[in-house]
């Protein structure tokens, strides 16, 4: 029993820290226009990304020394790595991925499908965010439909074409 409370407390603190950083990133995107300048916004975003990198380094050190936490924090670590590497661009999707909530990711995908039909978002934005969600679902081990797999392949191919131009 000794250490069980401490481990639970550490889990809670780490999850709270991750949630805080991802919400901060989400707020930066949401309130981008409220900053005095683009430079100020970019500075804040870079600072938050740096905090995420430091948090990831801490997790790496923790995971290498405490195997009981590996399962608990592997999704957090993947989400942070994806954020830093820019695999995910939407903070809300990053948060849902880190929380290991495929059902919420699927709900978000349905919202996006509705929003693109009602023209609340552009097709380009839909495709980008839908890809992020499907990528996250695949990383979480959620089964993708053949149509979803085809969408991902098509999206990846079109992005490769754009990068090679």
mmCIF file of C-alpha atoms in Angstrom:
data_model
loop_
_atom_site.group_PDB
_atom_site.id
_atom_site.type_symbol
_atom_site.label_atom_id
_atom_site.label_comp_id
_atom_site.label_asym_id
_atom_site.label_seq_id
_atom_site.Cartn_x
_atom_site.Cartn_y
_atom_site.Cartn_z
ATOM 1 C CA UNK A 1 0.000 0.000 0.000
ATOM 2 C CA UNK A 2 2.902 2.326 0.630
ATOM 3 C CA UNK A 3 3.320 4.391 -2.492
ATOM 4 C CA UNK A 4 -0.136 3.680 -3.876
ATOM 5 C CA UNK A 5 -1.517 7.023 -2.713
ATOM 6 C CA UNK A 6 1.591 8.812 -3.998
ATOM 7 C CA UNK A 7 1.255 7.106 -7.383
ATOM 8 C CA UNK A 8 -2.414 8.092 -7.594
ATOM 9 C CA UNK A 9 -1.533 11.653 -6.631
ATOM 10 C CA UNK A 10 1.238 11.757 -9.233
ATOM 11 C CA UNK A 11 -1.166 10.465 -11.891
ATOM 12 C CA UNK A 12 -3.694 13.140 -10.982
ATOM 13 C CA UNK A 13 -1.071 15.907 -10.966
ATOM 14 C CA UNK A 14 0.378 14.832 -14.301
ATOM 15 C CA UNK A 15 -3.048 14.603 -15.899
ATOM 16 C CA UNK A 16 -3.955 18.036 -14.489
ATOM 17 C CA UNK A 17 -0.699 19.507 -15.828
ATOM 18 C CA UNK A 18 -1.298 18.017 -19.278
ATOM 19 C CA UNK A 19 -4.894 19.249 -19.296
ATOM 20 C CA UNK A 20 -3.767 22.733 -18.263
ATOM 21 C CA UNK A 21 -1.167 22.930 -21.033
ATOM 22 C CA UNK A 22 -3.537 21.639 -23.697
ATOM 23 C CA UNK A 23 -6.312 23.990 -22.574
ATOM 24 C CA UNK A 24 -3.809 26.838 -22.661
ATOM 25 C CA UNK A 25 -2.924 25.880 -26.230
ATOM 26 C CA UNK A 26 -6.621 25.626 -27.114
ATOM 27 C CA UNK A 27 -7.297 29.063 -25.588
ATOM 28 C CA UNK A 28 -4.397 30.559 -27.531
ATOM 29 C CA UNK A 29 -6.001 29.352 -30.761
ATOM 30 C CA UNK A 30 -9.475 30.422 -29.703
ATOM 31 C CA UNK A 31 -8.460 33.929 -28.638
ATOM 32 C CA UNK A 32 -5.776 34.523 -31.266
ATOM 33 C CA UNK A 33 -7.463 37.725 -32.468
ATOM 34 C CA UNK A 34 -7.516 39.210 -28.964
ATOM 35 C CA UNK A 35 -3.734 39.562 -28.738
ATOM 36 C CA UNK A 36 -2.207 42.972 -29.381
ATOM 37 C CA UNK A 37 0.007 41.555 -32.113
ATOM 38 C CA UNK A 38 0.780 38.394 -34.023
ATOM 39 C CA UNK A 39 4.230 38.395 -32.404
ATOM 40 C CA UNK A 40 2.740 38.412 -28.895
ATOM 41 C CA UNK A 41 0.453 35.501 -29.781
ATOM 42 C CA UNK A 42 3.311 33.567 -31.397
ATOM 43 C CA UNK A 43 5.522 34.152 -28.350
ATOM 44 C CA UNK A 44 2.814 32.809 -26.020
ATOM 45 C CA UNK A 45 2.228 29.796 -28.248
ATOM 46 C CA UNK A 46 5.951 29.012 -28.459
ATOM 47 C CA UNK A 47 6.238 29.328 -24.682
ATOM 48 C CA UNK A 48 3.361 26.871 -24.213
ATOM 49 C CA UNK A 49 4.915 24.462 -26.726
ATOM 50 C CA UNK A 50 8.208 24.739 -24.825
ATOM 51 C CA UNK A 51 6.377 23.866 -21.602
ATOM 52 C CA UNK A 52 4.923 20.836 -23.394
ATOM 53 C CA UNK A 53 8.428 19.788 -24.459
ATOM 54 C CA UNK A 54 9.675 20.122 -20.880
ATOM 55 C CA UNK A 55 6.689 18.130 -19.658
ATOM 56 C CA UNK A 56 7.468 15.435 -22.231
ATOM 57 C CA UNK A 57 11.083 15.294 -21.063
ATOM 58 C CA UNK A 58 9.845 14.860 -17.491
ATOM 59 C CA UNK A 59 7.518 12.076 -18.622
ATOM 60 C CA UNK A 60 10.359 10.374 -20.474
ATOM 61 C CA UNK A 61 12.488 10.407 -17.329
ATOM 62 C CA UNK A 62 9.570 9.225 -15.203
ATOM 63 C CA UNK A 63 8.593 6.446 -17.585
ATOM 64 C CA UNK A 64 12.122 5.139 -17.841
ATOM 65 C CA UNK A 65 12.314 4.834 -14.047
ATOM 66 C CA UNK A 66 8.803 3.730 -13.068
ATOM 67 C CA UNK A 67 7.257 0.949 -15.119
ATOM 68 C CA UNK A 68 3.969 1.053 -13.185
ATOM 69 C CA UNK A 69 3.202 4.377 -14.833
ATOM 70 C CA UNK A 70 3.969 3.311 -18.411
ATOM 71 C CA UNK A 71 0.411 2.404 -19.425
ATOM 72 C CA UNK A 72 -1.069 5.396 -17.677
ATOM 73 C CA UNK A 73 1.176 7.944 -19.374
ATOM 74 C CA UNK A 74 1.908 6.438 -22.762
ATOM 75 C CA UNK A 75 -1.112 8.151 -24.345
ATOM 76 C CA UNK A 76 -0.159 11.452 -22.736
ATOM 77 C CA UNK A 77 3.357 11.069 -24.090
ATOM 78 C CA UNK A 78 2.061 10.214 -27.585
ATOM 79 C CA UNK A 79 -0.211 13.249 -27.557
ATOM 80 C CA UNK A 80 2.615 15.542 -26.537
ATOM 81 C CA UNK A 81 4.938 14.068 -29.168
ATOM 82 C CA UNK A 82 2.247 14.514 -31.795
ATOM 83 C CA UNK A 83 1.678 18.110 -30.716
ATOM 84 C CA UNK A 84 5.347 18.951 -30.846
ATOM 85 C CA UNK A 85 5.799 17.239 -34.198
ATOM 86 C CA UNK A 86 2.702 19.048 -35.501
ATOM 87 C CA UNK A 87 0.824 15.808 -36.293
ATOM 88 C CA UNK A 88 -2.115 17.397 -34.493
ATOM 89 C CA UNK A 89 -2.962 21.046 -34.985
ATOM 90 C CA UNK A 90 -6.264 21.227 -33.122
ATOM 91 C CA UNK A 91 -5.854 21.489 -29.328
ATOM 92 C CA UNK A 92 -9.302 20.015 -28.632
ATOM 93 C CA UNK A 93 -8.412 16.897 -30.643
ATOM 94 C CA UNK A 94 -5.056 16.650 -28.853
ATOM 95 C CA UNK A 95 -6.866 16.737 -25.501
ATOM 96 C CA UNK A 96 -9.388 14.069 -26.532
ATOM 97 C CA UNK A 97 -6.543 11.873 -27.815
ATOM 98 C CA UNK A 98 -4.524 12.311 -24.628
ATOM 99 C CA UNK A 99 -7.557 11.421 -22.523
ATOM 100 C CA UNK A 100 -7.851 8.149 -24.494
ATOM 101 C CA UNK A 101 -11.478 8.859 -25.405
ATOM 102 C CA UNK A 102 -12.208 7.398 -28.846
ATOM 103 C CA UNK A 103 -15.957 7.864 -28.361
ATOM 104 C CA UNK A 104 -15.464 11.616 -27.897
ATOM 105 C CA UNK A 105 -13.209 11.746 -30.946
ATOM 106 C CA UNK A 106 -15.968 10.033 -32.939
ATOM 107 C CA UNK A 107 -18.499 12.597 -31.630
ATOM 108 C CA UNK A 108 -16.161 15.398 -32.708
ATOM 109 C CA UNK A 109 -15.904 13.810 -36.170
ATOM 110 C CA UNK A 110 -19.714 13.795 -36.443
ATOM 111 C CA UNK A 111 -19.790 17.479 -35.409
ATOM 112 C CA UNK A 112 -17.270 18.286 -38.123
ATOM 113 C CA UNK A 113 -19.306 16.397 -40.720
ATOM 114 C CA UNK A 114 -22.369 18.409 -39.718
ATOM 115 C CA UNK A 115 -20.414 21.680 -39.724
ATOM 116 C CA UNK A 116 -19.017 21.136 -43.208
ATOM 117 C CA UNK A 117 -22.511 20.300 -44.532
ATOM 118 C CA UNK A 118 -23.918 23.503 -43.008
ATOM 119 C CA UNK A 119 -20.847 25.435 -44.234
ATOM 120 C CA UNK A 120 -19.782 26.432 -40.696
ATOM 121 C CA UNK A 121 -16.288 25.245 -41.634
ATOM 122 C CA UNK A 122 -14.462 24.934 -44.935
ATOM 123 C CA UNK A 123 -13.838 21.605 -46.653
ATOM 124 C CA UNK A 124 -10.113 22.153 -46.171
ATOM 125 C CA UNK A 125 -10.564 22.628 -42.413
ATOM 126 C CA UNK A 126 -12.862 19.607 -42.274
ATOM 127 C CA UNK A 127 -10.379 17.366 -44.086
ATOM 128 C CA UNK A 128 -7.493 18.478 -41.879
ATOM 129 C CA UNK A 129 -9.368 17.999 -38.600
ATOM 130 C CA UNK A 130 -11.014 14.750 -39.756
ATOM 131 C CA UNK A 131 -7.582 13.385 -40.594
ATOM 132 C CA UNK A 132 -6.293 14.372 -37.131
ATOM 133 C CA UNK A 133 -9.212 12.563 -35.498
ATOM 134 C CA UNK A 134 -8.833 9.436 -37.615
ATOM 135 C CA UNK A 135 -5.071 9.442 -36.992
ATOM 136 C CA UNK A 136 -5.746 9.684 -33.247
ATOM 137 C CA UNK A 137 -8.337 6.916 -33.372
ATOM 138 C CA UNK A 138 -5.900 4.656 -35.224
ATOM 139 C CA UNK A 139 -3.154 5.392 -32.662
ATOM 140 C CA UNK A 140 -5.598 4.510 -29.867
ATOM 141 C CA UNK A 141 -6.277 1.173 -31.567
ATOM 142 C CA UNK A 142 -9.835 2.062 -32.574
ATOM 143 C CA UNK A 143 -11.004 0.175 -35.666
ATOM 144 C CA UNK A 144 -11.371 2.398 -38.721
ATOM 145 C CA UNK A 145 -13.911 1.669 -41.447
ATOM 146 C CA UNK A 146 -12.653 1.039 -44.986
ATOM 147 C CA UNK A 147 -14.048 4.464 -45.939
ATOM 148 C CA UNK A 148 -12.083 6.120 -43.106
ATOM 149 C CA UNK A 149 -8.891 4.298 -44.119
ATOM 150 C CA UNK A 150 -9.423 5.395 -47.714
ATOM 151 C CA UNK A 151 -9.936 8.998 -46.559
ATOM 152 C CA UNK A 152 -6.647 8.907 -44.611
ATOM 153 C CA UNK A 153 -4.727 7.443 -47.557
ATOM 154 C CA UNK A 154 -6.186 10.048 -49.894
ATOM 155 C CA UNK A 155 -5.433 12.881 -47.454
ATOM 156 C CA UNK A 156 -1.839 11.717 -46.945
ATOM 157 C CA UNK A 157 -1.311 11.416 -50.714
ATOM 158 C CA UNK A 158 -2.677 14.910 -51.361
ATOM 159 C CA UNK A 159 -0.428 16.344 -48.649
ATOM 160 C CA UNK A 160 2.611 14.610 -50.154
ATOM 161 C CA UNK A 161 1.706 16.098 -53.535
ATOM 162 C CA UNK A 162 1.531 19.588 -51.991
ATOM 163 C CA UNK A 163 4.860 19.161 -50.196
ATOM 164 C CA UNK A 164 6.660 18.034 -53.366
ATOM 165 C CA UNK A 165 5.577 21.115 -55.339
#
